[in-house]
XYZ file of C-alpha atoms in Angstrom:
523
model
C -0.035 0.082 0.121
C 1.785 3.116 -1.160
C 0.403 5.193 1.937
C 2.258 2.923 4.139
C 5.835 2.579 5.444
C 7.663 0.428 8.016
C 10.956 1.636 9.208
C 12.741 -0.478 11.606
C 15.983 0.525 13.522
C 18.000 -2.307 14.637
C 20.939 -1.470 16.796
C 23.477 -3.919 18.086
C 24.298 -2.747 21.486
C 22.930 -4.402 24.682
C 20.703 -2.156 27.111
C 19.973 -3.893 30.744
C 16.437 -3.131 31.521
C 15.225 -2.016 34.998
C 11.735 -2.418 34.827
C 9.531 -0.530 37.246
C 7.937 -2.293 40.308
C 4.152 -2.072 40.326
C 1.493 -2.790 42.924
C 0.928 -5.953 41.093
C 4.400 -7.127 41.985
C 6.106 -7.791 38.712
C 8.913 -10.192 40.257
C 8.403 -14.033 40.929
C 9.430 -15.545 44.122
C 12.832 -16.447 42.866
C 13.947 -12.970 42.350
C 13.959 -13.295 38.416
C 12.360 -10.426 36.209
C 8.721 -11.718 35.548
C 8.325 -8.828 32.908
C 10.987 -10.859 30.646
C 10.199 -14.429 31.649
C 6.348 -14.399 31.550
C 5.655 -11.729 29.089
C 4.407 -8.602 31.105
C 4.542 -5.684 28.844
C 4.701 -1.992 30.066
C 2.988 0.473 27.995
C 3.134 4.257 28.384
C -0.365 5.789 28.236
C -0.818 9.545 28.480
C -4.261 9.353 30.393
C -6.370 7.194 32.340
C -10.305 6.847 31.265
C -12.819 8.315 33.813
C -14.201 4.852 33.700
C -14.460 1.806 31.420
C -17.968 2.063 29.853
C -17.055 3.784 26.713
C -20.472 3.394 25.423
C -21.705 5.949 27.656
C -19.212 8.548 27.695
C -16.514 9.991 25.231
C -13.877 10.254 28.037
C -14.411 6.587 29.312
C -12.706 3.287 27.939
C -9.482 4.565 26.606
C -6.854 2.390 25.435
C -7.053 -0.314 28.043
C -11.013 -1.236 26.965
C -9.686 -2.186 23.670
C -8.019 -5.164 25.084
C -10.762 -5.613 28.088
C -13.780 -5.661 25.893
C -15.008 -7.213 22.389
C -17.421 -5.698 19.744
C -19.453 -7.328 17.084
C -16.748 -6.464 14.736
C -13.185 -5.046 14.864
C -11.400 -2.582 12.758
C -7.797 -3.193 11.881
C -5.218 -0.649 11.968
C -5.382 -0.420 8.101
C -8.955 0.158 8.137
C -10.500 -3.499 7.346
C -13.515 -4.691 9.026
C -13.010 -8.173 10.509
C -14.540 -10.621 12.895
C -14.744 -10.185 16.716
C -17.674 -11.583 18.692
C -19.495 -12.159 15.241
C -18.316 -15.030 13.557
C -19.618 -14.101 10.239
C -22.600 -11.900 9.051
C -25.081 -11.377 6.367
C -27.029 -8.483 4.801
C -30.390 -9.090 3.101
C -30.846 -8.246 -0.569
C -32.927 -4.987 0.284
C -30.221 -3.749 2.657
C -32.702 -3.761 5.622
C -31.773 -6.716 7.554
C -28.187 -7.540 9.270
C -27.724 -11.034 10.561
C -24.800 -11.812 12.907
C -23.712 -15.379 13.851
C -21.816 -15.173 17.217
C -19.060 -17.313 18.504
C -20.527 -19.816 20.689
C -17.596 -20.427 23.143
C -17.505 -17.016 24.693
C -17.307 -16.507 28.453
C -17.257 -13.207 30.320
C -14.391 -12.347 32.708
C -16.508 -13.372 35.725
C -17.301 -16.751 34.164
C -20.791 -16.090 32.927
C -21.664 -17.191 29.242
C -21.768 -14.441 26.553
C -25.040 -14.421 24.499
C -26.966 -12.553 21.874
C -29.045 -10.976 24.762
C -25.922 -9.089 25.666
C -25.729 -7.617 22.224
C -29.177 -6.584 22.349
C -28.968 -5.151 25.617
C -26.067 -3.036 24.643
C -27.309 -1.474 21.571
C -30.901 -0.971 22.869
C -29.305 0.948 26.047
C -27.072 3.189 23.835
C -30.320 4.000 21.769
C -32.298 4.396 24.955
C -29.901 6.562 26.929
C -28.594 8.487 24.121
C -25.093 6.883 24.421
C -21.960 7.269 22.157
C -22.663 6.898 18.573
C -26.307 6.944 19.124
C -26.729 8.959 16.007
C -25.031 6.146 14.043
C -27.620 3.681 15.090
C -30.858 5.644 14.519
C -31.872 3.591 11.588
C -32.162 0.112 13.843
C -35.687 -0.481 14.016
C -35.569 -3.705 16.055
C -33.182 -6.295 17.509
C -34.061 -9.797 17.429
C -32.396 -12.979 19.290
C -33.862 -16.026 17.652
C -31.058 -18.026 19.760
C -28.002 -17.279 22.097
C -25.806 -17.130 18.946
C -27.745 -15.286 16.688
C -28.493 -11.467 16.581
C -30.502 -9.753 13.815
C -30.727 -5.934 13.445
C -33.870 -4.800 11.461
C -33.433 -1.355 9.784
C -36.139 1.199 8.865
C -33.844 2.422 5.916
C -30.608 1.441 4.251
C -27.651 2.491 5.998
C -24.416 1.160 4.276
C -22.218 3.048 6.882
C -23.516 0.811 9.847
C -20.840 -1.911 9.841
C -18.088 0.586 9.952
C -19.455 1.917 13.337
C -19.939 -1.620 14.994
C -16.286 -1.703 15.923
C -16.635 1.404 18.134
C -19.150 -0.023 20.438
C -18.164 -2.279 23.112
C -20.561 -5.270 24.194
C -21.504 -4.887 27.945
C -22.415 -7.754 30.129
C -26.486 -7.588 30.493
C -26.166 -9.677 33.891
C -24.143 -6.782 35.282
C -25.753 -3.776 33.911
C -29.375 -4.675 33.567
C -31.831 -2.613 35.659
C -29.097 -0.216 36.753
C -27.913 3.188 36.013
C -25.324 2.435 33.451
C -23.447 5.698 34.453
C -23.200 4.712 38.108
C -22.693 0.691 37.785
C -19.693 -0.507 39.727
C -18.717 -2.253 36.714
C -17.616 0.883 35.087
C -14.794 1.081 37.480
C -13.989 -2.864 37.470
C -14.880 -3.673 34.168
C -15.807 -7.304 33.222
C -15.303 -7.967 29.437
C -14.962 -10.866 26.953
C -11.610 -9.347 25.632
C -7.921 -10.871 25.500
C -7.231 -9.227 28.834
C -8.831 -9.063 32.162
C -8.742 -6.003 34.346
C -6.814 -6.604 37.534
C -6.588 -3.138 39.131
C -5.900 0.614 38.788
C -3.884 2.897 40.985
C -5.308 6.422 40.089
C -2.965 8.221 37.698
C -0.202 5.811 38.159
C -0.858 2.442 36.345
C -3.706 0.065 35.112
C -2.979 -3.486 35.533
C -4.393 -6.220 32.905
C -3.911 -9.995 32.987
C -4.290 -12.783 30.347
C -7.669 -14.083 29.753
C -6.879 -17.864 29.397
C -10.332 -18.478 28.388
C -10.222 -15.905 25.417
C -12.441 -17.280 22.692
C -9.782 -16.921 19.892
C -7.038 -18.462 22.095
C -4.670 -17.649 24.583
C -2.835 -14.146 24.407
C 0.969 -13.775 23.791
C 1.416 -11.976 26.979
C 0.704 -12.579 30.760
C 0.122 -9.022 31.664
C -0.151 -5.566 30.463
C 0.551 -2.442 32.762
C -0.197 1.048 31.396
C 1.890 3.363 33.101
C 0.004 6.771 32.945
C 2.834 9.432 31.939
C 0.789 12.599 30.728
C 3.990 14.354 29.587
C 5.727 13.283 26.198
C 9.254 14.101 27.151
C 8.585 11.889 30.329
C 7.268 9.175 28.556
C 10.317 9.011 26.120
C 12.586 9.380 29.052
C 11.068 6.486 30.815
C 11.473 4.518 27.596
C 15.219 5.263 27.491
C 15.328 4.238 31.354
C 13.919 0.956 30.762
C 10.651 1.537 32.648
C 8.416 1.035 29.622
C 8.634 -1.188 26.672
C 6.403 0.344 24.196
C 5.389 3.818 23.138
C 2.573 3.446 20.779
C -0.819 5.106 20.366
C -1.898 5.337 23.716
C 1.313 7.497 24.551
C 0.806 9.653 21.081
C 4.471 10.209 20.585
C 5.302 12.993 18.126
C 7.851 13.137 15.323
C 10.104 15.598 17.416
C 10.901 12.636 19.762
C 12.006 10.119 17.006
C 15.666 11.217 16.811
C 16.375 10.995 20.308
C 14.768 7.334 20.302
C 16.667 6.225 17.246
C 19.697 6.324 19.354
C 18.487 3.797 21.901
C 20.023 0.322 21.774
C 17.769 -2.822 21.046
C 15.077 -0.329 19.637
C 12.499 -0.954 17.004
C 10.726 2.182 15.245
C 7.749 1.339 13.032
C 5.563 3.843 11.380
C 2.432 3.762 9.211
C 0.627 6.620 7.455
C -2.934 6.467 8.769
C -6.532 7.481 8.179
C -5.776 10.354 10.698
C -5.415 13.923 8.816
C -4.575 17.288 10.021
C -6.666 20.301 8.377
C -7.257 23.589 8.440
C -10.756 25.340 8.773
C -11.986 29.083 8.691
C -14.935 30.447 10.530
C -17.492 30.902 7.817
C -19.974 32.813 9.840
C -17.405 35.639 10.000
C -15.965 38.107 7.334
C -13.841 37.768 5.412
C -13.982 33.760 5.602
C -17.459 33.689 4.381
C -15.953 34.595 0.812
C -14.702 31.714 -0.910
C -12.101 33.773 -2.753
C -10.251 34.360 0.582
C -10.478 30.866 1.409
C -9.027 30.066 -2.015
C -6.231 32.533 -1.357
C -5.598 30.818 2.130
C -5.353 27.509 0.331
C -2.859 28.762 -2.266
C -0.550 30.259 0.530
C 0.024 26.925 2.319
C 3.102 25.126 1.918
C 1.973 21.887 2.826
C 5.338 20.102 2.097
C 7.055 22.044 4.443
C 4.656 21.307 7.187
C 5.598 17.418 6.350
C 9.332 18.352 6.764
C 9.445 20.912 9.649
C 6.313 20.061 11.500
C 6.334 16.365 11.226
C 10.215 15.938 10.812
C 9.458 13.973 7.724
C 7.035 11.397 9.438
C 3.834 12.282 7.353
C 2.917 12.592 4.154
C 1.377 15.836 2.227
C -2.479 15.662 2.099
C -3.596 16.340 -1.490
C -7.373 15.376 -1.604
C -10.429 15.985 0.357
C -10.734 12.598 1.932
C -8.257 10.246 3.283
C -6.301 7.905 0.646
C -6.241 5.397 3.458
C -9.874 4.373 2.493
C -8.775 3.672 -0.921
C -12.162 2.751 -2.370
C -13.705 6.079 -1.525
C -10.663 8.438 -2.373
C -10.471 10.188 -5.664
C -7.282 12.290 -6.738
C -9.497 14.064 -9.249
C -9.917 17.064 -6.720
C -6.846 18.183 -4.826
C -5.737 21.139 -2.814
C -3.635 23.540 -5.085
C 0.039 24.028 -5.024
C 1.521 27.023 -3.207
C 1.120 30.211 -5.448
C 1.673 33.377 -3.631
C 0.697 35.637 -6.582
C -2.369 33.886 -7.421
C -3.405 34.117 -3.695
C -2.789 37.949 -3.815
C -4.635 38.371 -6.811
C -7.673 36.678 -5.199
C -7.606 38.822 -2.307
C -7.325 41.845 -4.732
C -10.569 40.526 -6.384
C -12.298 40.281 -2.991
C -11.491 43.783 -2.103
C -8.710 43.113 0.524
C -5.955 45.468 -0.681
C -2.621 45.907 0.709
C -2.128 49.169 2.933
C 1.339 50.821 2.918
C 2.685 48.087 5.031
C 1.493 45.349 2.682
C -1.088 44.091 5.335
C -4.389 43.135 3.862
C -6.277 41.398 6.846
C -5.078 41.951 10.527
C -5.967 40.571 13.882
C -6.655 36.914 12.591
C -6.926 34.340 15.698
C -5.548 30.909 14.876
C -6.945 28.811 17.594
C -5.095 25.200 18.361
C -5.025 22.852 21.244
C -1.958 21.860 23.095
C 0.018 19.265 20.847
C 3.550 19.827 19.666
C 2.833 19.097 15.870
C -0.286 21.483 15.814
C 2.025 24.358 17.322
C 4.478 23.771 14.723
C 1.830 23.682 11.932
C 0.281 26.772 12.968
C 3.586 28.767 13.346
C 4.314 27.434 9.490
C 0.429 28.495 8.624
C 1.132 32.054 10.270
C 4.115 32.601 8.250
C 2.384 31.614 5.167
C -0.564 33.988 5.693
C 1.952 36.871 6.332
C 3.443 36.179 2.752
C -0.198 37.294 1.325
C -0.777 40.099 3.677
C -2.706 38.318 6.572
C -1.396 38.927 10.064
C -2.350 36.506 12.485
C -1.702 35.490 16.159
C -1.776 31.970 17.548
C -3.790 31.017 20.685
C -3.123 27.615 22.299
C -5.419 26.079 24.773
C -5.914 22.721 26.635
C -8.377 20.453 24.934
C -11.422 21.476 26.831
C -10.827 25.249 26.555
C -10.232 24.687 22.807
C -13.609 22.845 22.468
C -15.426 25.724 24.063
C -13.773 28.404 21.966
C -14.540 26.607 18.715
C -18.154 25.881 19.726
C -18.571 29.440 20.560
C -17.378 30.462 17.046
C -14.753 32.406 18.667
C -11.623 31.956 16.162
C -10.866 32.787 12.810
C -8.738 29.698 11.804
C -8.530 26.539 13.485
C -5.977 23.566 12.985
C -7.675 20.482 13.568
C -6.897 16.759 13.253
C -8.525 13.289 13.494
C -9.542 10.021 12.144
C -11.519 10.079 8.728
C -12.120 6.339 8.427
C -13.250 3.778 8.095
C -16.256 5.214 6.019
C -16.481 8.575 4.192
C -19.751 8.977 6.223
C -17.255 10.017 8.523
C -17.392 13.548 7.120
C -20.848 14.014 8.159
C -19.482 15.015 11.585
C -16.967 17.233 10.135
C -18.728 19.097 7.367
C -22.358 18.108 7.821
C -24.938 20.401 9.215
C -24.687 19.890 13.092
C -21.866 17.853 12.779
C -19.722 17.631 15.844
C -16.868 18.916 14.281
C -18.276 21.558 11.851
C -16.982 24.484 13.768
C -17.003 26.463 10.630
C -20.952 26.437 10.456
C -20.605 25.028 6.901
C -24.026 24.364 5.301
C -24.517 23.084 1.596
C -27.598 21.497 0.783
C -26.048 19.677 -2.189
C -23.515 18.097 0.128
C -26.171 17.118 2.625
C -27.963 15.268 -0.063
C -24.862 13.492 -0.921
C -24.549 12.284 2.824
C -27.910 10.861 2.676
C -27.609 8.922 -0.659
C -24.272 7.804 0.409
C -25.631 5.992 3.341
C -28.534 4.463 1.087
C -26.313 2.937 -1.448
C -25.023 -0.435 -0.883
C -22.937 -0.916 -3.853
C -19.357 0.403 -3.208
C -18.586 1.437 -6.765
C -21.664 3.498 -6.791
C -20.880 4.626 -3.383
C -17.403 5.656 -4.556
C -18.897 7.727 -7.189
C -21.304 9.518 -4.771
C -18.375 10.333 -2.470
C -16.270 11.570 -5.418
C -18.999 14.124 -5.566
C -18.396 15.104 -1.835
C -14.903 15.744 -2.785
C -15.399 17.871 -5.567
C -17.816 20.101 -3.288
C -15.284 20.394 -0.590
C -12.537 21.287 -3.145
C -14.901 24.073 -4.532
C -15.958 25.612 -1.228
C -13.108 24.877 0.766
C -14.768 24.408 4.168
C -11.609 22.310 5.264
C -8.085 22.510 3.677
C -6.439 19.077 3.954
C -2.489 19.656 5.377
C -0.794 16.314 6.124
C -1.609 12.659 6.622
C -0.626 11.503 10.033
C 1.884 9.050 10.770
C 1.524 6.395 13.594
C 4.987 6.100 15.237
C 5.538 2.870 17.396
C 8.543 2.634 19.389
C 9.382 -0.863 21.207
C 12.108 -3.130 22.193
C 13.400 -5.295 19.273
C 12.340 -8.532 21.066
C 8.536 -7.292 21.471
C 6.828 -8.718 18.580
C 3.102 -8.983 16.963
C 2.172 -5.328 17.405
C -0.919 -4.312 15.146
C 1.313 -2.409 12.809
C 2.882 -6.007 12.114
C -0.425 -7.569 11.591
C -2.379 -4.909 9.843
C -4.982 -7.140 8.421
C -5.580 -9.221 11.639
C -6.018 -7.063 14.474
C -7.426 -3.680 15.648
C -5.201 -0.724 16.386
C -3.962 -1.049 20.318
C -5.419 -4.598 20.658
C -2.327 -6.430 22.005
C -3.786 -9.977 21.767
C -1.025 -11.178 19.191
C 1.923 -9.147 21.136
C 4.510 -11.521 22.556
C 8.202 -11.524 23.582
C 10.689 -13.619 21.395
C 12.953 -14.334 24.279
């Protein structure tokens, strides 16, 4: 896949690891290192979830829940939908009936048998309680359970995007949640799942400990134990790896490109990278002048030096974003509609046409506010964008906020330009949230009736070739209106010990991202 690259750095020196001693006692009675002998993997994690019921709250679940719980289906790191609790599934010819055939040898971590009733309870509760992704399940009219191993979803209208959202919903144990407040249930703090690892303990803001589920329905995991060490600061996480206190810096630690050079020097280290379906992009506030004028937006697009963003902000660990959807979802992507190459003179001409003429100092538009949240790459992107804007006579300042404050400011429309990022897969229906009316990330207040119709038609069409044609039109409209301006394609950076194998980037068609079922030590 041309959007994927794997870089491995194998160094020959030997490093004696000094692994942390956690509450669960990572040493065996004979004094030998259990982490090395029995497969305890210590993972840096930037934050702990508020609790583990990710169906109820966007701040819940976190990366540990991916290994504790299962879903009907799972989404591989490369964006493929594969089996999880549902061994197989079929879709009726009219697209209104989805039948899932479940594995029959699944147990909850407390020993209770998993059945179709758990699936029915989970989805009906999300719909009733307006839980996470409830808007994705509004077309589910009825859920039937003819037997313990079969679940049938009846839809009131065709929704071709449905399958792509099922991996985001964990299946909850009905026997623990039924007739309780799912926000206050004790199982939210001590989760019971069907996944490859069981919850053991959590020390607040220090660590989360999981142990292998020996009865996992897909086989025994390759590790005995996972310890998520909570390290909010990236530089501290990097130093912890250098000190031998953690074994893996993966997606839970969100390592940025600026850290890679230092990590490349560490003995017995493997660095793997993969271009993902996450993208960085720029938006403008269409409810304010001058951004309501498409000529101004086109001028902004023309001034951007996107290759420089890859070189400087991403330190080469990214790719320039060209089109108006992620190329990682190849069937939906078209290269027919692209961002323009940098052309400063053409940008100035457009601003002239829009009536924004330069003053004696060459300034056309001043007091522009670029709003970002705290993240190293966004800071560097914003600085380069600020320089690009200045080259066409737009003076801007940068406001950096923590995530919650940034969200409030964007929701209030108190910005001119925003730098954003996020996952754009696994289905182009994802763009409803980013550019659709009322979308959770449509901070620019974009409203195009033609695009709204495309979103509706895209969900209704089940033929993938016809869907591709529909979403090609989506990309045409976005390229013309420029409510979003693609900047870069995000690169996953995975840093680990050489002897730690089986990461999802090494099994891209077999396992979900941050699912560590296949991970193991080679010695």
